[in-house]
Tab-separated table of C-alpha atoms in Angstrom:
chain	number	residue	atom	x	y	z
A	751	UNK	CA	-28.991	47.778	-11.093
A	752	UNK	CA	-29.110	50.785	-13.705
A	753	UNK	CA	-25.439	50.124	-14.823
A	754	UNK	CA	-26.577	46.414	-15.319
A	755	UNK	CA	-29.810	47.409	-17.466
A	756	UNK	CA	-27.438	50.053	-18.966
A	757	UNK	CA	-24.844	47.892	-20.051
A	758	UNK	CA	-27.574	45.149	-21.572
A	759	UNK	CA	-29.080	47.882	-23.718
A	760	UNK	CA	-26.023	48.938	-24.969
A	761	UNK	CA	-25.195	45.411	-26.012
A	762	UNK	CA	-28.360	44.741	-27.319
A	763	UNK	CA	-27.830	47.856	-29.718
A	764	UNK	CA	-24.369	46.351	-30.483
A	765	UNK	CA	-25.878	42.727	-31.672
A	766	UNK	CA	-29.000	44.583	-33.651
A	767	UNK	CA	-26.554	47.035	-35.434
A	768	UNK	CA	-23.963	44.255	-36.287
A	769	UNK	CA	-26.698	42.110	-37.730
A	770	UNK	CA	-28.295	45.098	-39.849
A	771	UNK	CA	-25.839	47.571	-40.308
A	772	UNK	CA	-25.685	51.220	-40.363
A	773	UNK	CA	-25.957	53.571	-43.497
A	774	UNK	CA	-24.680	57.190	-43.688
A	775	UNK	CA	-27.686	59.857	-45.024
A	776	UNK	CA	-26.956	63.066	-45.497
A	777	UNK	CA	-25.284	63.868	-42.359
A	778	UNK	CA	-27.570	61.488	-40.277
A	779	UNK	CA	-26.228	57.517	-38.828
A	780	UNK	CA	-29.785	55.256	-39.234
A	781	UNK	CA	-30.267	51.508	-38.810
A	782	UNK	CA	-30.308	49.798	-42.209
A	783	UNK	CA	-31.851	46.163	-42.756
A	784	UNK	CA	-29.465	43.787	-44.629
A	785	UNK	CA	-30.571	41.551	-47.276
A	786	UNK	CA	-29.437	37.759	-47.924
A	787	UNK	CA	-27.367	37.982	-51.276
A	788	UNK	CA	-23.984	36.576	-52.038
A	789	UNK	CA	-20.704	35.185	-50.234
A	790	UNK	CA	-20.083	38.261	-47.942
A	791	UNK	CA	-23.686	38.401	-46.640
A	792	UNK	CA	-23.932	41.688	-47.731
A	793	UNK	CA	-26.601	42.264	-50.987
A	794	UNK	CA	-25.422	42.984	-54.353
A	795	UNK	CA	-26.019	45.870	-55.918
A	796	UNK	CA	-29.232	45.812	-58.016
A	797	UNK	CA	-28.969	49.060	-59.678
A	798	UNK	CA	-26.536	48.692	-63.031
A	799	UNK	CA	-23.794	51.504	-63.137
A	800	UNK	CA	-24.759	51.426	-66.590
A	801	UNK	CA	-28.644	52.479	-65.604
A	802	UNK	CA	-27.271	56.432	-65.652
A	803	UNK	CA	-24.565	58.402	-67.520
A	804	UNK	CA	-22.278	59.214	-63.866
A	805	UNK	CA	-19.037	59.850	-64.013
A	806	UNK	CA	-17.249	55.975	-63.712
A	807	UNK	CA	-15.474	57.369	-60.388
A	808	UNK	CA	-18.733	59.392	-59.306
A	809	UNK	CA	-20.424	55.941	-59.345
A	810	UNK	CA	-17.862	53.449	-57.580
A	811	UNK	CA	-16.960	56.531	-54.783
A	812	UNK	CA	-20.328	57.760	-53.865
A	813	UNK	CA	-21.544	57.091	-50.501
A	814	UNK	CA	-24.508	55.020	-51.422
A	815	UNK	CA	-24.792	51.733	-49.673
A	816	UNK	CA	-26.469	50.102	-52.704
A	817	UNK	CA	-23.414	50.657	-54.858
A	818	UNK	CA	-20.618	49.883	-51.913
A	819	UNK	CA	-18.579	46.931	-53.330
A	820	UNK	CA	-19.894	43.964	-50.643
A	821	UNK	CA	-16.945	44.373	-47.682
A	822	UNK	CA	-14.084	45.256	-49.798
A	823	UNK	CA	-12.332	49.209	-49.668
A	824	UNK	CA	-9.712	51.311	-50.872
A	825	UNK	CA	-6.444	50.181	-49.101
A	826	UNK	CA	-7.502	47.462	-47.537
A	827	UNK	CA	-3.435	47.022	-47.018
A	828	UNK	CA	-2.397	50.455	-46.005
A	829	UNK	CA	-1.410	49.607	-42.413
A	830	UNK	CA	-0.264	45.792	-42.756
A	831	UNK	CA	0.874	45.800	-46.107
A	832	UNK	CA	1.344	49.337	-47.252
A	833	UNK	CA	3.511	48.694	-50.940
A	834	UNK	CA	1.269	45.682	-51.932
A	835	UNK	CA	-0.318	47.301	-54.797
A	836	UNK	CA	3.440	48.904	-55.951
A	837	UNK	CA	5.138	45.536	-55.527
A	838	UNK	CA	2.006	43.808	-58.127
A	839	UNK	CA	1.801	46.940	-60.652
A	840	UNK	CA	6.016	46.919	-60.681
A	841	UNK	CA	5.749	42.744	-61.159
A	842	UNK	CA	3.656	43.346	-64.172
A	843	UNK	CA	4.961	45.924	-65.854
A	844	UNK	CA	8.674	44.237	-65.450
A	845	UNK	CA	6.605	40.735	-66.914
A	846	UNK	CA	5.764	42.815	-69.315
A	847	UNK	CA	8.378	44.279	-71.013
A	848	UNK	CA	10.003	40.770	-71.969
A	849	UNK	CA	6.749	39.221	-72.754
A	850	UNK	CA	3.228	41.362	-73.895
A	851	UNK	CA	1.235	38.477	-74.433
A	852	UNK	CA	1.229	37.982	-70.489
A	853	UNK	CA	-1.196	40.823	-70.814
A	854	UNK	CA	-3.946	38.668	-72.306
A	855	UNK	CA	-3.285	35.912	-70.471
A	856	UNK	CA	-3.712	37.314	-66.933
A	857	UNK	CA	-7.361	39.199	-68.155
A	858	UNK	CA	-8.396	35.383	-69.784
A	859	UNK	CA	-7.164	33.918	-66.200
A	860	UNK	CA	-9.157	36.261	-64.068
A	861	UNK	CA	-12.167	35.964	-66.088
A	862	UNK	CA	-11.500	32.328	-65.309
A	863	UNK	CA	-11.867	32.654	-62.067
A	864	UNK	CA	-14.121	34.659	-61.358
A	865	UNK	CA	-16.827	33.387	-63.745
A	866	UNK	CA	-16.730	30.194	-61.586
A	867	UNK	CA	-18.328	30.615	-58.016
A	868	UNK	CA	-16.738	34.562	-57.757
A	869	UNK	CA	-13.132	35.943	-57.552
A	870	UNK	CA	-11.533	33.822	-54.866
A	871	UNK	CA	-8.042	32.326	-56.901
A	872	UNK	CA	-9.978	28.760	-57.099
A	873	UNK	CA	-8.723	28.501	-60.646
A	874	UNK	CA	-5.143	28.528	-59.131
A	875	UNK	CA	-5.301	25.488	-57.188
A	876	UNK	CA	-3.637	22.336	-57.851
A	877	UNK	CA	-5.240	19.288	-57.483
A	878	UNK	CA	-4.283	16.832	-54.092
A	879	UNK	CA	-5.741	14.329	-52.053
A	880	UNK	CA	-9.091	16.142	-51.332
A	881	UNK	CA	-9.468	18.580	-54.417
A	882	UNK	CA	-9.354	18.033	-57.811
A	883	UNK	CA	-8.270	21.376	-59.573
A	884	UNK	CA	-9.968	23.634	-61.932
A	885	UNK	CA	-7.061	23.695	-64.193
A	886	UNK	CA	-7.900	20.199	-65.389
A	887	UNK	CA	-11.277	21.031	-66.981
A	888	UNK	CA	-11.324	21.551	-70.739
A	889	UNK	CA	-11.753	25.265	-71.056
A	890	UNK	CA	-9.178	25.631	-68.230
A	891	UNK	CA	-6.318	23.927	-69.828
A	892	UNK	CA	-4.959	25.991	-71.994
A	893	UNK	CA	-4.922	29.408	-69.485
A	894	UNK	CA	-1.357	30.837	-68.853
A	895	UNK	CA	-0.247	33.316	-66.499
A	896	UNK	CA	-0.245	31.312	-63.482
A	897	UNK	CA	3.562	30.986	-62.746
A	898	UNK	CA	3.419	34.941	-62.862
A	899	UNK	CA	0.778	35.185	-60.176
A	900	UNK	CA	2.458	32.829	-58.103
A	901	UNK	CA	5.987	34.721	-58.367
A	902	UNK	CA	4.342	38.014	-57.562
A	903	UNK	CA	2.690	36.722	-54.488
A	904	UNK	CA	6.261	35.182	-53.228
A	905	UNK	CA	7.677	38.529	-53.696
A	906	UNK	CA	4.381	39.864	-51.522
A	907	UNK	CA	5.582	37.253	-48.965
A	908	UNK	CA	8.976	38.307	-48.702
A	909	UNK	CA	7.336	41.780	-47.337
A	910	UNK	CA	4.515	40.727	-45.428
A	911	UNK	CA	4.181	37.346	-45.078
A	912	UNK	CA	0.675	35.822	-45.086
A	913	UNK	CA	-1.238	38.961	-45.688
A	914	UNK	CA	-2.221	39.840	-49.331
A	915	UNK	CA	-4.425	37.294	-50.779
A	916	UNK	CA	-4.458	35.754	-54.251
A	917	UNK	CA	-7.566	37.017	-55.247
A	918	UNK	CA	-6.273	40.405	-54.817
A	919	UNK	CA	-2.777	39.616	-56.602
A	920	UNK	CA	-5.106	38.350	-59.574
A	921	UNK	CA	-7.439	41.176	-60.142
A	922	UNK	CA	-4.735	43.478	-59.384
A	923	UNK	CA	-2.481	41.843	-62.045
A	924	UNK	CA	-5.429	42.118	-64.132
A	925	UNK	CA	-6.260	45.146	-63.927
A	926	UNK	CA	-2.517	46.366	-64.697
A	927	UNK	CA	-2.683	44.220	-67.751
A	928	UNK	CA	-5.485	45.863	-69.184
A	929	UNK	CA	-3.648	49.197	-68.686
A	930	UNK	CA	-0.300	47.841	-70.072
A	931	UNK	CA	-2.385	46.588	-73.605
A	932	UNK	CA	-3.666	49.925	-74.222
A	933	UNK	CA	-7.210	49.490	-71.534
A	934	UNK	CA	-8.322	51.906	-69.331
A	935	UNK	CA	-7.153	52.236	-65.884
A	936	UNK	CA	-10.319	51.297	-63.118
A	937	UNK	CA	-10.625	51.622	-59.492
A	938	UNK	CA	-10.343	48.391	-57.363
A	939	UNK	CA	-10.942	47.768	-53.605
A	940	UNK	CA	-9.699	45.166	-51.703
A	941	UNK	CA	-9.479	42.817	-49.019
A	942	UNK	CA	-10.296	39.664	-51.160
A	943	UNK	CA	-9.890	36.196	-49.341
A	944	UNK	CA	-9.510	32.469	-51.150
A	945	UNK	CA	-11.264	29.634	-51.399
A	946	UNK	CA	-10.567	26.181	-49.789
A	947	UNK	CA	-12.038	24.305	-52.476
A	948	UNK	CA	-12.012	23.958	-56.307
A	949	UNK	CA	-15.029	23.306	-59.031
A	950	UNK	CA	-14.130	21.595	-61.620
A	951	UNK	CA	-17.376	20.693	-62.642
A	952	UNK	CA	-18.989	23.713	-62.540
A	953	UNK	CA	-15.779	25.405	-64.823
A	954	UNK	CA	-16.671	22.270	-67.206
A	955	UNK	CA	-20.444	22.860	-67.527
A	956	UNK	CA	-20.604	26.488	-67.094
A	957	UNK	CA	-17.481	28.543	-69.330
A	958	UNK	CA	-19.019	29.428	-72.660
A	959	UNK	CA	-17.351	28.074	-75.429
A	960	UNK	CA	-16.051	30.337	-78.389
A	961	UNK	CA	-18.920	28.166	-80.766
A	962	UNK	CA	-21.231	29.509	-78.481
A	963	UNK	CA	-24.805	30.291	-79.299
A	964	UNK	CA	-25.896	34.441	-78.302
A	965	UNK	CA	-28.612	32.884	-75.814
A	966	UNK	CA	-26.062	30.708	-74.186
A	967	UNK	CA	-23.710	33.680	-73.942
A	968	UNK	CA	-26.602	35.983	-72.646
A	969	UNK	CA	-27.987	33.142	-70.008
A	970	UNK	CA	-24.554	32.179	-68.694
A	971	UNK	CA	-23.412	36.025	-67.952
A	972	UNK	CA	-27.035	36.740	-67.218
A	973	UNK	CA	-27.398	34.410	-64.659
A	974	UNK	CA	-23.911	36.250	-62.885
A	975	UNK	CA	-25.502	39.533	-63.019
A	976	UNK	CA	-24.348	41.171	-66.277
A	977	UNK	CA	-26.948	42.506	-69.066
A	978	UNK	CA	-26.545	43.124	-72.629
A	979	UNK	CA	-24.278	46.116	-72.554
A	980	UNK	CA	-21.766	44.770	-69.977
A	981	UNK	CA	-21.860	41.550	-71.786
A	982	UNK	CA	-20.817	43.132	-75.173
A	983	UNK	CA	-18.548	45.399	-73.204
A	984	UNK	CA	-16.067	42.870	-72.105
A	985	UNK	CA	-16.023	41.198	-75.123
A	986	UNK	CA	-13.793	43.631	-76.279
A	987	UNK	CA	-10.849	41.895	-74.767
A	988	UNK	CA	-10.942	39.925	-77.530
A	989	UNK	CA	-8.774	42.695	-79.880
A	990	UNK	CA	-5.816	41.588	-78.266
A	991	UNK	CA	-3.825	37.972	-77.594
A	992	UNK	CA	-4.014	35.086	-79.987
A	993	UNK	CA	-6.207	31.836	-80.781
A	994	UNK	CA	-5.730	28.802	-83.169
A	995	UNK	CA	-7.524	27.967	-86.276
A	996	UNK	CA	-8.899	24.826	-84.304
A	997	UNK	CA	-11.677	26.921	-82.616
A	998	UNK	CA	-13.128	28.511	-86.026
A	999	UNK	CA	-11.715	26.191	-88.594
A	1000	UNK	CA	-15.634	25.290	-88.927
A	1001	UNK	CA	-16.429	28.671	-90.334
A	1002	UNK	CA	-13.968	28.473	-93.095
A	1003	UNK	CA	-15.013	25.291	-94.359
A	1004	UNK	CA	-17.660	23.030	-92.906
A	1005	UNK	CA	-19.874	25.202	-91.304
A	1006	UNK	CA	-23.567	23.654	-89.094
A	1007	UNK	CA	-22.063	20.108	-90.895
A	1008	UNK	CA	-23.110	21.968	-94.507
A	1009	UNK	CA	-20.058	21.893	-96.073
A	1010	UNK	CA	-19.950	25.505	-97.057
A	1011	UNK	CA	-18.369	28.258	-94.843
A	1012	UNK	CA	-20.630	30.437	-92.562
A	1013	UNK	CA	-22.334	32.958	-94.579
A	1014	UNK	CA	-21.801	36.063	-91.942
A	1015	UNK	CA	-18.213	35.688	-92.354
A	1016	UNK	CA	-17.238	38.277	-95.063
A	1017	UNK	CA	-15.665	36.774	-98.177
A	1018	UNK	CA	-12.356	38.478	-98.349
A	1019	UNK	CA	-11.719	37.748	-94.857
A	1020	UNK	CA	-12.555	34.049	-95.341
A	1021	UNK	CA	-9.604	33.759	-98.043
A	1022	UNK	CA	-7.366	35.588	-95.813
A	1023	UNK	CA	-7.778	33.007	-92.672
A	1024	UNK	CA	-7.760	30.210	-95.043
A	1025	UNK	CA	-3.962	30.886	-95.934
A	1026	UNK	CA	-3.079	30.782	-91.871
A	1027	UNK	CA	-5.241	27.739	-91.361
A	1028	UNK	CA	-5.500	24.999	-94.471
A	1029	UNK	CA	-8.171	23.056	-94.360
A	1030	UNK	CA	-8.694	19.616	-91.553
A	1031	UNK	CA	-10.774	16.897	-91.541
A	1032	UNK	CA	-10.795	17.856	-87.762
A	1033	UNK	CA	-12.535	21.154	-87.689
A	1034	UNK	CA	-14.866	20.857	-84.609
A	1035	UNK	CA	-18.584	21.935	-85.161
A	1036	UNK	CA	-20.012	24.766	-83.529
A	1037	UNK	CA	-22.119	22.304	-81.253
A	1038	UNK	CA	-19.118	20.274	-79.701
A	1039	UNK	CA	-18.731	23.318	-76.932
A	1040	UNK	CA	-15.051	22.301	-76.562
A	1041	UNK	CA	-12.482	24.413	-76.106
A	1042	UNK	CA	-11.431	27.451	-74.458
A	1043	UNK	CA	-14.286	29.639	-72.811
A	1044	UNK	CA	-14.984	33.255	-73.502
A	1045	UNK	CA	-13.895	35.796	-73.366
A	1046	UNK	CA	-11.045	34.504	-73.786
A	1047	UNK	CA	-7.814	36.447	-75.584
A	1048	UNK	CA	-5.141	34.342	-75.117
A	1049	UNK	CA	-6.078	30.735	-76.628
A	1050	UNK	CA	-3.722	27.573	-75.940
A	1051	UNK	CA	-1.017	26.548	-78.148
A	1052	UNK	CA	-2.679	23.360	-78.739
A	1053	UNK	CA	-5.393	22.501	-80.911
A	1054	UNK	CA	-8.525	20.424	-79.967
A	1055	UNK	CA	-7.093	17.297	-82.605
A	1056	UNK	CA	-3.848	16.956	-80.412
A	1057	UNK	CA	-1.227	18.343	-83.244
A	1058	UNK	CA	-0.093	22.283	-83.189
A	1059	UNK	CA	-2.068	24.740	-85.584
A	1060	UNK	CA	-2.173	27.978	-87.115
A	1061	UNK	CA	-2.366	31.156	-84.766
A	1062	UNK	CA	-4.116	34.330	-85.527
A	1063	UNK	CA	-3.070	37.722	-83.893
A	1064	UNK	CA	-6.397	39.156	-82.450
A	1065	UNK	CA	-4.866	42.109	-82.207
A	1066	UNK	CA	-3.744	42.427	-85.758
A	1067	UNK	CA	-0.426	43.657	-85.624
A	1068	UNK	CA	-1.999	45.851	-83.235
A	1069	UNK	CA	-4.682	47.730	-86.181
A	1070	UNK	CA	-4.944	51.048	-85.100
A	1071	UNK	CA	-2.545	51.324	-82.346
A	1072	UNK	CA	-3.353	50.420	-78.277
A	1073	UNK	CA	-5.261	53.349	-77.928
A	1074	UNK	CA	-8.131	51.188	-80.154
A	1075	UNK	CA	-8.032	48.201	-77.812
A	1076	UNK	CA	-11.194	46.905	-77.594
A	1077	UNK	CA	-12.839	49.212	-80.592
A	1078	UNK	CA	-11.023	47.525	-83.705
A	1079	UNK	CA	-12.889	44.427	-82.484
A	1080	UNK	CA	-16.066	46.145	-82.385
A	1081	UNK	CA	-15.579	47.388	-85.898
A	1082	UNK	CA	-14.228	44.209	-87.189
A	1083	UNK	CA	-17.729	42.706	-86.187
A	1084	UNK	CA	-19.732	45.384	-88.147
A	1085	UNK	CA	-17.856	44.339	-91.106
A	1086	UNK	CA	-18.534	40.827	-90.554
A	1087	UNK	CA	-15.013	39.742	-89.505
A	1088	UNK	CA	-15.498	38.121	-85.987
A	1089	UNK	CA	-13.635	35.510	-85.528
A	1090	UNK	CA	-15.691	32.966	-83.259
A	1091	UNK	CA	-18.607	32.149	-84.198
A	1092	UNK	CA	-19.410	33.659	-80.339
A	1093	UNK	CA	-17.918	37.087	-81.295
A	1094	UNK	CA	-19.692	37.400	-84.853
A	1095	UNK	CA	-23.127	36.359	-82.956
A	1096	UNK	CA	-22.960	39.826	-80.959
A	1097	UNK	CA	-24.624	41.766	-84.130
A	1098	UNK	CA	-27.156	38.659	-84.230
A	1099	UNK	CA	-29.506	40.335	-81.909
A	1100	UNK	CA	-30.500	43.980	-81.560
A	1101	UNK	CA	-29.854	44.114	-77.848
A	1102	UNK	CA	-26.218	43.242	-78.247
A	1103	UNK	CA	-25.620	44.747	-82.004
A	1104	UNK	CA	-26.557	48.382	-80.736
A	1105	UNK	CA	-23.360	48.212	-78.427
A	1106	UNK	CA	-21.297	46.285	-80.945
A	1107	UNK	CA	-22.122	49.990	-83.264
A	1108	UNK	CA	-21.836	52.164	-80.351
A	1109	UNK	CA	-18.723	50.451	-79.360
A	1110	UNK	CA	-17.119	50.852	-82.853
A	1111	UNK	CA	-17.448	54.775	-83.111
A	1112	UNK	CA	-17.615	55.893	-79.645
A	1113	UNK	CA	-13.974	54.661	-78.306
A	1114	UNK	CA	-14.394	56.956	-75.148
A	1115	UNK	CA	-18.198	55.197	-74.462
A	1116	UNK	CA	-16.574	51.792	-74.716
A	1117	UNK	CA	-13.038	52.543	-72.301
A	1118	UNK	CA	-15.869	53.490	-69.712
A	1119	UNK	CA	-17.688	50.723	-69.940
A	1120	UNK	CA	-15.025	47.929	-70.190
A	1121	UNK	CA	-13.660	49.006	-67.107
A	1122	UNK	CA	-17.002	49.317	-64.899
A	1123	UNK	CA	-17.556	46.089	-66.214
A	1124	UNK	CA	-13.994	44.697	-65.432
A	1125	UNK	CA	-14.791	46.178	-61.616
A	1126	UNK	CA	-18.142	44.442	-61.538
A	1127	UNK	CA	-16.452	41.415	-62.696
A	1128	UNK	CA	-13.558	41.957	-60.111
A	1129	UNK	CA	-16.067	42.469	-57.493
A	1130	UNK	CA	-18.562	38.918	-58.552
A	1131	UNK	CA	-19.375	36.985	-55.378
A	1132	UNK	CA	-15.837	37.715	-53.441
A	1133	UNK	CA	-14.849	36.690	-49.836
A	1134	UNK	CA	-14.545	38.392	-47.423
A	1135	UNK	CA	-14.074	38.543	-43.572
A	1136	UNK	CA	-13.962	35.555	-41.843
A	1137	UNK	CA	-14.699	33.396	-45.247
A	1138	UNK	CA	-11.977	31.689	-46.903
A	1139	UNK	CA	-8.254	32.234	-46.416
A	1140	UNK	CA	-4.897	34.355	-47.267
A	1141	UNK	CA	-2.839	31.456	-49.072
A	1142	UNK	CA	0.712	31.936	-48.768
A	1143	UNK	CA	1.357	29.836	-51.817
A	1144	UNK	CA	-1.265	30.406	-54.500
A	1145	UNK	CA	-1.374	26.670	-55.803
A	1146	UNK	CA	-2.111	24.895	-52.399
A	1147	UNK	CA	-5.023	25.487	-49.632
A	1148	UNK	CA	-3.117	26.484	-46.299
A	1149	UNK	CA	-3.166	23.453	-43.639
A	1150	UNK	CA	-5.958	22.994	-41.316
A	1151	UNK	CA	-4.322	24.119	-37.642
């Protein structure tokens, strides 16, 4: 009788500590309650890492349960895939090497992603019988990178077949693009799953266009967690890729349907984009919200119209060297020489103009904040555990056994 009330105690304890958890305190074990929040069941963290100056490894390492990343952790692949992580960062430099601007594309393809309904690789799915795909909605259309995400994960499945996810591959892939463009390096966990489905229509309603207004751009990332700072802070991906004269032509010559160019664009600038892109009767208006989302650093070769257009290098012929990724954008802006109407609305507001400034002088201030940023965006509404699947082939849902 005692080992029977024993043995229904003890698995009583199991089912309340599986349902609320355990946190570690200073040397003590205690019951925790868990909170309703996103995909993993686990809640968010509701403190910004931006709320105190810690060190950006002090923060994401400390053993606080409010700033654990939801289920993921360092190594998730150790024991069943132990050179995952070497097989993506050796795939990307080698990509690379024969072509740089992969390194915009893959940060443009994860924001992508993981904008829409969290980092799960729904933006990599073709469309079949019972999805239709992400890639076909307008911002989504012009995104490269995928064919290198899908050859890195066949090279994954040559090793260990069926075991590192595509969400993982892409912020990975990511993440070693930033570094190869001159970004800093951030810490990642993992243990990412994908989804089973696709959304379209949210990618269609919800990516912020580059003729984006500053509330828009504020409501859309506010509504996925990010404030001002983090906002402005990952808009500095912009300072390296391309885009096409398509998605500012307005500025130069017709701009709010008046005829004139925009006024916050400065003059000498304005002749110098006018040479690269002549004037069409085709330049969109700011209002038409078509077009590639933001941020965005890699823009399609195609423009809105139909025909091929002029390119401009974001980067600049690289102004500055990769060491000032991210802060020539930031100091472009103060001088009134953002290129979307989007980037050039940044120093509209005093919330966001205070980090466009601190951005532009403080290089150190901003490589700390892109990449907590880039982690929180890694990190947005992931899944994990028994949610979703490991795809073997990035582009198609696995089979229903």
């Amino acid at each position: 009788m005692m080992r029977f009330i024993i043995t229904c105690l003890v698995i009583a304890l199991s089912v309340y500590v599986a349902y609320h958890g355990l946190e570690y305190d200073h040397g003590f074990i205690r019951l925790t309650t868990r909170s309703p929040g996103n995909r993993t069941g686990v809640k968010a963290p509701e403190k910004s890492p931006f709320d105190d100056n810690d060190d950006l490894m002090t923060w994401y390492m400390e053993d606080d349960s409010d700033h654990q990343s939801y289920s993921l952790h360092y190594d998730f692949y150790q024991d069943s895939c132990p050179t995952a992580e070497r097989i993506i960062t050796i795939g990307i430099r080698e990509v690379y090497a024969a072509k740089p601007s992969v390194a915009p594309s893959l940060i443009r393809l994860l924001f992508h992603d993981c904008f829409i309904e969290g980092c799960d690789a729904s933006v990599l799915l073709d469309a079949d019988e019972s999805l239709t795909s992400e890639k076909e909605a307008s911002p989504n259309q012009s995104l490269k990178g995928f064919d290198v995400i899908e050859w890195i994960k066949s090279e994954l499945e040559k090793v260990c077949p069926g075991v590192v996810s595509c969400a993982d591959v892409l912020v990975l892939a990511a993440r070693e693009a930033v570094l190869m463009a001159g970004g800093p390096f951030y810490p990642l966990e993992t243990g990412r799953r994908d989804s089973v489905v696709a959304f379209k229509e949210i990618a269609e309603r919800e990516l912020p266009s580059p003729q984006a207004s500053i509330s828009v751009i504020l409501a859309r990332f506010g509504t996925r967690g990010f404030n001002e700072r983090e906002t402005v802070s990952l808009f500095g991906a912009h300072s390296i890729g391309i885009t096409h004269c398509t998605f500012f032509e307005d500025r130069l010559y017709n701009f709010s349907g008046t005829g004139k160019p925009d006024p916050d664009l400065d003059t000498g600038f304005q002749q110098e984009l006018k040479t690269k892109c002549p004037y069409s009767a085709s330049a969109p208006s700011p209002s038409t919200g078509v077009g590639p989302s933001i941020p965005a650093s890699d823009y399609g070769g195609v423009s809105s119209a139909g025909g091929s257009d002029g390119v401009v290098d974001l980067s600049y012929n690289n102004e500055g060297g990769e060491m000032n990724f991210g802060t020539r954008y930031y100091r472009r802006l103060m001088q009134k020489k953002g290129l979307m109407y989007a980037d050039q609305q940044l120093t509209g507001r005093e919330e966001t103009e205070m980090w466009v400034r601190a951005y532009a002088s403080d290089t150190p201030l901003f490589r700390r904040d892109f990449a907590m940023s880039m982690m929180k965006l890694s990190n947005y509404h992931v899944l994990t555990g028994p949610l979703g699947q490991v795809r073997t082939t990035c582009s198609k849902v696995l089979p229903k056994i």
